[in-house]
Amino acid sequence: MCCFSFRSGDSTARIWNMNDNSANQLVLRHCIQKGGTEVPSNKDVTSLDWNCDGSRLATGSYDGFARIWGTDGRLVSTLGQHKGPIFALKWNKKGNYILSAGVDKTTIIWDASSGHCTQQFGFHSAPALDVDWQSNTSFASCSTDMCIHVCKLGLDKPIKTFQGHTNEVNAIKWDPQGNLLASCSDDMSLKIWSLKQENCVHDLQAHNKEIYTIKWSPTGPGTNNPNAPLILASASFDSTVRLWDVERGVCIHTLTKHQEPVYSVAFSPDGKYLASGSFDKCVHIWSIQTGALVHSYRGSGGIFEVCYNYTGDKVGASASDGSVVVLDLKK
């Protein structure tokens, strides 16, 4: 089944089935209990993530709850332990745990089958903004406190703390093998970290405004594309996307066609292309090898999320005006 899912500002998430021409959608309504009845939370859905086999979708909301949904749109469980908005959540590869980060300065590992909190980590001194699994039981978290903690289920203190950013850390991502951790910040820098050393491996400074998000390519050792080089993409409020050769610590391409902040990037499954979405209402598709623009689409609202389907022939994009577009790259 070819599905796209998108978060929203109307207290819903939507699953789109692209198998037929009608593009059927399931609307996942996020409700809270009020006076004994269920009413819409009226809070933004901030994050969503599919489990490894695509049978469950997890969402995080500004209403402070994480939720697990079936592919039929049925609410499976509601996870309530955070005191305030959830900013990020991720399934582990095994699919037995969900990890979330909240404004309450904590991160939580949830048991996906029971919906119970397995362990809550309170190491940050300010809101936790992002989380990423390193393995099925270890993860990294970042915060507005400028710190990055690497934690493990069952341990009561971080196994590593990385410090070096001079402003809030917006996003973190482990490379496909879980060896290197990339982080990006409002301090306009991109840093690469290793558990083998205290200081960052690379301090990559080329953007001239905040870096909003980063993505590793699905290439290199341990991936389905082992012979292709490992690339890191960074998207910034300076309207550019940069592609980095992390082994050498150099920028290999600067992608400059956007006119407004870039909020989202996504690699194709084969690692040959990158999709970028910007508040200039454009989705651009780029060649990783040459840095050339190969396809472009202009929508009706600012683009804040782009993603490829698993076969790499379609790109989904969601916009600030509530529209969702699916680009067929075969046409």
Coordinates of C-alpha atoms in Angstrom, one line a residue:
M1 CA 0.0 0.0 0.0
C2 CA 1.3 3.4 -0.9
C3 CA 0.5 5.8 2.0
F4 CA 1.5 9.2 3.1
S5 CA 0.7 10.7 6.5
F6 CA 0.8 14.3 7.6
R7 CA 0.5 16.3 10.8
S8 CA -1.7 19.3 11.0
G9 CA -2.7 22.5 12.8
D10 CA -6.4 21.5 13.1
S11 CA -5.9 18.8 15.8
T12 CA -5.9 16.0 13.1
A13 CA -3.5 13.8 11.3
R14 CA -4.4 12.3 8.0
I15 CA -3.4 9.1 6.2
W16 CA -3.7 9.2 2.4
N17 CA -4.0 5.9 0.5
M18 CA -2.6 6.5 -3.0
N19 CA -3.4 3.0 -4.4
D20 CA -6.4 4.3 -6.3
N21 CA -7.1 7.5 -8.2
S22 CA -9.5 8.8 -5.5
A23 CA -6.7 9.4 -3.0
N24 CA -8.8 8.3 0.0
Q25 CA -7.9 9.8 3.3
L26 CA -8.4 8.8 6.9
V27 CA -8.8 11.6 9.4
L28 CA -7.3 10.9 12.8
R29 CA -9.1 13.3 15.2
H30 CA -7.2 14.1 18.4
C31 CA -9.7 14.5 21.2
I32 CA -9.5 15.0 24.9
Q33 CA -12.0 14.3 27.7
K34 CA -14.0 17.3 28.8
G35 CA -17.0 17.0 31.1
G36 CA -17.3 13.3 30.4
T37 CA -17.4 13.7 26.6
E38 CA -14.7 13.7 23.9
V39 CA -14.1 17.0 22.2
P40 CA -11.4 18.1 19.7
S41 CA -8.2 19.1 21.5
N42 CA -7.8 22.1 19.1
K43 CA -4.1 21.7 19.5
D44 CA -1.5 21.2 16.7
V45 CA -0.3 17.7 15.9
T46 CA 3.5 18.3 16.2
S47 CA 5.0 15.0 15.2
L48 CA 4.2 11.6 13.7
D49 CA 6.1 8.4 12.9
W50 CA 5.3 5.0 11.4
N51 CA 6.6 1.9 13.0
C52 CA 8.9 -0.3 11.0
D53 CA 6.3 -2.5 9.3
G54 CA 3.8 0.3 8.7
S55 CA 1.1 -1.2 10.9
R56 CA 1.0 1.6 13.5
L57 CA 1.3 5.4 13.4
A58 CA 2.3 7.4 16.5
T59 CA 1.5 11.0 16.8
G60 CA 2.5 13.7 19.3
S61 CA 0.4 16.8 20.1
Y62 CA 0.5 20.2 21.7
D63 CA -2.2 18.8 24.0
G64 CA 0.5 16.8 25.8
F65 CA -0.6 13.3 24.7
A66 CA 1.1 10.8 22.4
R67 CA -1.3 8.5 20.5
I68 CA -1.0 5.2 18.6
W69 CA -3.2 4.6 15.6
G70 CA -4.0 1.7 13.3
T71 CA -3.9 1.9 9.5
D72 CA -7.7 1.9 9.6
G73 CA -7.7 5.2 11.5
R74 CA -8.6 3.5 14.8
L75 CA -7.1 5.0 18.0
V76 CA -5.2 2.1 19.7
S77 CA -3.9 3.9 22.8
T78 CA -3.3 7.3 24.4
L79 CA 0.0 7.9 26.2
G80 CA -0.3 10.5 28.9
Q81 CA 2.6 11.4 31.1
H82 CA 4.1 14.6 29.7
K83 CA 3.1 17.8 31.3
G84 CA 2.7 20.0 28.3
P85 CA 3.3 19.9 24.5
I86 CA 5.2 17.0 22.8
F87 CA 7.7 18.3 20.3
A88 CA 9.0 15.0 18.8
L89 CA 8.5 11.2 18.9
K90 CA 10.0 8.2 17.2
W91 CA 9.5 4.4 17.1
N92 CA 12.6 2.2 17.6
K93 CA 13.5 -0.2 14.8
K94 CA 12.1 -3.2 16.7
G95 CA 8.7 -1.5 17.1
N96 CA 8.3 -2.2 20.8
Y97 CA 9.1 1.3 22.2
I98 CA 8.2 4.8 21.3
L99 CA 10.4 7.8 22.4
S100 CA 9.0 11.3 23.0
A101 CA 10.4 14.7 23.9
G102 CA 8.4 17.4 25.6
V103 CA 8.3 21.0 26.8
D104 CA 8.4 19.6 30.3
K105 CA 12.1 19.1 29.8
T106 CA 11.8 15.3 29.8
T107 CA 12.0 12.5 27.4
I108 CA 10.0 9.3 27.8
I109 CA 10.3 5.7 26.5
W110 CA 6.9 4.2 26.2
D111 CA 6.0 0.5 25.9
A112 CA 4.1 0.4 22.6
S113 CA 2.0 -2.7 23.4
S114 CA 0.7 -1.5 26.8
G115 CA 0.9 2.3 26.3
H116 CA 2.6 2.7 29.7
C117 CA 5.6 4.8 30.5
T118 CA 8.7 2.5 30.8
Q119 CA 11.2 5.2 31.8
Q120 CA 11.1 9.0 32.0
F121 CA 14.4 10.9 31.7
G122 CA 14.7 14.4 33.3
F123 CA 18.3 15.4 32.4
H124 CA 17.6 18.6 30.4
S125 CA 17.1 22.0 32.1
A126 CA 14.8 23.3 29.4
P127 CA 12.3 22.0 26.8
A128 CA 13.5 18.9 24.9
L129 CA 13.1 19.6 21.2
D130 CA 14.1 16.4 19.4
V131 CA 15.0 12.7 20.0
D132 CA 16.6 10.0 17.9
W133 CA 17.2 6.3 18.6
Q134 CA 20.7 5.0 18.3
S135 CA 19.7 1.4 18.9
N136 CA 16.5 -0.3 20.2
T137 CA 17.3 0.8 23.8
S138 CA 19.6 3.8 23.5
F139 CA 18.9 7.3 22.1
A140 CA 20.0 10.9 22.0
S141 CA 18.0 14.0 22.9
C142 CA 18.5 17.7 22.4
S143 CA 17.1 20.8 24.0
T144 CA 16.9 24.6 24.2
D145 CA 19.4 24.2 27.0
M146 CA 22.1 23.8 24.3
C147 CA 23.0 20.2 25.5
I148 CA 22.7 16.8 23.9
H149 CA 22.3 13.7 26.1
V150 CA 22.8 10.1 25.0
C151 CA 20.8 7.9 27.3
K152 CA 20.1 4.1 27.7
L153 CA 17.0 2.4 28.9
G154 CA 17.5 1.2 32.5
L155 CA 20.3 3.7 33.4
D156 CA 19.6 6.6 35.7
K157 CA 22.1 9.0 34.1
P158 CA 23.3 9.9 30.5
I159 CA 26.0 7.7 29.1
K160 CA 27.4 10.8 27.3
T161 CA 26.7 14.5 27.3
F162 CA 27.8 16.7 24.3
Q163 CA 28.2 20.4 24.8
G164 CA 29.5 23.0 22.3
H165 CA 26.4 24.6 20.7
T166 CA 25.9 28.2 21.8
N167 CA 22.1 28.3 21.2
E168 CA 19.2 25.9 21.2
V169 CA 19.7 22.6 19.4
N170 CA 16.9 22.1 17.0
A171 CA 17.4 18.6 15.6
I172 CA 19.6 15.5 16.1
K173 CA 20.1 12.5 13.8
W174 CA 22.2 9.3 14.1
D175 CA 23.9 8.1 10.9
P176 CA 22.5 4.8 9.5
Q177 CA 25.0 2.7 11.5
G178 CA 24.5 4.7 14.8
N179 CA 28.2 5.7 15.0
L180 CA 28.0 9.5 14.3
L181 CA 25.4 11.9 15.7
A182 CA 24.6 15.1 13.8
S183 CA 23.1 18.1 15.4
C184 CA 21.9 21.5 14.2
S185 CA 21.3 24.7 16.1
D186 CA 20.1 28.3 16.1
D187 CA 23.8 29.1 16.5
M188 CA 24.0 28.5 12.7
S189 CA 26.3 25.5 13.1
L190 CA 26.1 21.8 12.3
K191 CA 28.1 19.5 14.5
I192 CA 29.1 15.9 14.2
W193 CA 29.7 13.9 17.4
S194 CA 31.1 10.5 18.3
L195 CA 30.7 8.5 21.5
K196 CA 34.5 7.9 21.3
Q197 CA 35.4 11.5 22.0
E198 CA 34.3 14.5 24.1
N199 CA 34.5 17.3 21.5
C200 CA 32.7 17.3 18.2
V201 CA 34.3 15.4 15.2
H202 CA 33.4 18.3 12.8
D203 CA 32.1 21.8 13.5
L204 CA 30.5 22.7 10.1
Q205 CA 29.9 26.4 9.8
A206 CA 28.6 27.7 6.5
H207 CA 24.9 28.7 6.9
N208 CA 24.3 32.3 7.9
K209 CA 21.0 31.8 9.7
E210 CA 19.4 29.1 12.0
I211 CA 19.6 25.5 10.8
Y212 CA 16.1 24.0 11.2
T213 CA 16.6 20.4 10.3
I214 CA 19.1 17.7 9.1
K215 CA 18.9 14.3 7.3
W216 CA 21.4 11.6 6.6
S217 CA 21.3 9.8 3.3
P218 CA 20.3 6.1 3.2
T219 CA 23.7 5.3 1.8
G220 CA 27.1 3.9 2.8
P221 CA 27.9 0.9 5.1
G222 CA 25.0 -0.8 6.7
T223 CA 22.4 0.5 4.2
N224 CA 20.7 -0.8 1.1
N225 CA 23.1 1.4 -0.9
P226 CA 26.5 0.4 0.6
N227 CA 28.6 1.6 -2.3
A228 CA 27.3 5.2 -2.4
P229 CA 29.0 7.8 -0.1
L230 CA 27.3 8.9 3.1
I231 CA 25.9 12.4 2.8
L232 CA 24.3 14.8 5.3
A233 CA 21.8 17.4 4.3
S234 CA 21.1 20.6 6.3
A235 CA 18.2 23.0 5.8
S236 CA 18.3 26.5 7.0
F237 CA 16.3 29.7 7.5
D238 CA 18.9 31.3 5.1
S239 CA 16.9 29.7 2.3
T240 CA 19.6 27.2 1.4
V241 CA 20.2 23.5 1.7
R242 CA 23.7 22.2 2.0
L243 CA 25.0 18.7 1.2
W244 CA 28.0 17.6 3.3
D245 CA 30.7 14.9 2.8
V246 CA 30.9 14.1 6.5
E247 CA 34.0 11.9 6.3
R248 CA 36.0 14.9 5.0
G249 CA 33.9 17.5 6.8
V250 CA 33.3 19.6 3.7
C251 CA 30.3 21.1 1.9
I252 CA 30.0 19.5 -1.6
H253 CA 26.9 21.3 -2.8
T254 CA 24.9 24.4 -1.8
L255 CA 21.3 24.3 -3.1
T256 CA 20.1 27.9 -3.6
K257 CA 16.9 28.1 -5.5
H258 CA 14.6 28.6 -2.5
Q259 CA 13.6 32.2 -1.6
E260 CA 12.3 31.6 2.0
P261 CA 13.3 29.4 5.0
V262 CA 13.6 25.7 4.2
Y263 CA 11.7 23.6 6.7
S264 CA 12.0 20.0 5.4
V265 CA 14.3 17.8 3.4
A266 CA 14.0 14.1 2.4
F267 CA 16.3 11.7 0.6
S268 CA 15.0 9.3 -2.0
P269 CA 15.3 5.7 -0.9
D270 CA 18.2 5.1 -3.3
G271 CA 20.0 8.2 -2.0
K272 CA 20.3 9.7 -5.5
Y273 CA 17.9 12.6 -5.0
L274 CA 16.9 15.1 -2.3
A275 CA 13.5 16.8 -1.9
S276 CA 13.3 20.1 -0.2
G277 CA 10.3 22.1 1.0
S278 CA 10.3 25.8 1.8
F279 CA 7.9 28.5 3.0
D280 CA 8.3 30.0 -0.6
K281 CA 5.6 27.4 -1.5
C282 CA 8.1 25.4 -3.6
V283 CA 9.1 21.7 -3.5
H284 CA 12.5 21.2 -5.3
I285 CA 14.0 17.8 -6.3
W286 CA 17.8 17.8 -6.5
S287 CA 20.5 15.5 -7.9
I288 CA 22.8 14.5 -5.0
Q289 CA 25.7 13.8 -7.5
T290 CA 25.6 17.1 -9.3
G291 CA 23.6 19.4 -7.1
A292 CA 21.4 20.3 -10.0
L293 CA 17.7 21.1 -9.8
V294 CA 15.8 18.3 -11.6
H295 CA 12.2 19.0 -10.8
S296 CA 10.2 21.8 -9.2
Y297 CA 6.7 22.3 -8.0
R298 CA 5.0 25.4 -6.6
G299 CA 2.0 25.0 -4.3
S300 CA -0.6 27.2 -2.7
G301 CA 1.0 27.5 0.7
G302 CA 4.3 27.4 2.5
I303 CA 5.7 23.8 2.5
F304 CA 6.6 22.6 6.0
E305 CA 7.0 18.8 5.3
V306 CA 8.2 16.6 2.4
C307 CA 8.7 12.9 2.3
Y308 CA 9.3 10.1 -0.3
N309 CA 7.3 6.9 -0.6
Y310 CA 9.2 3.7 -0.1
T311 CA 9.6 3.1 -3.8
G312 CA 11.0 6.6 -4.5
D313 CA 8.6 7.5 -7.3
K314 CA 6.4 9.9 -5.4
V315 CA 7.0 12.8 -3.1
G316 CA 4.3 14.0 -0.6
A317 CA 4.3 17.6 0.6
S318 CA 2.1 19.4 3.2
A319 CA 1.5 23.1 3.2
S320 CA 0.5 25.8 5.6
D321 CA -2.9 26.3 3.9
G322 CA -3.9 22.8 4.8
S323 CA -3.3 21.4 1.3
V324 CA -1.4 18.1 0.6
V325 CA 0.1 17.4 -2.7
V326 CA 1.6 14.2 -4.1
L327 CA 4.1 14.6 -6.9
D328 CA 4.5 11.6 -9.3
L329 CA 8.1 11.7 -10.4
K330 CA 7.6 9.1 -13.1
K331 CA 5.5 11.6 -15.2

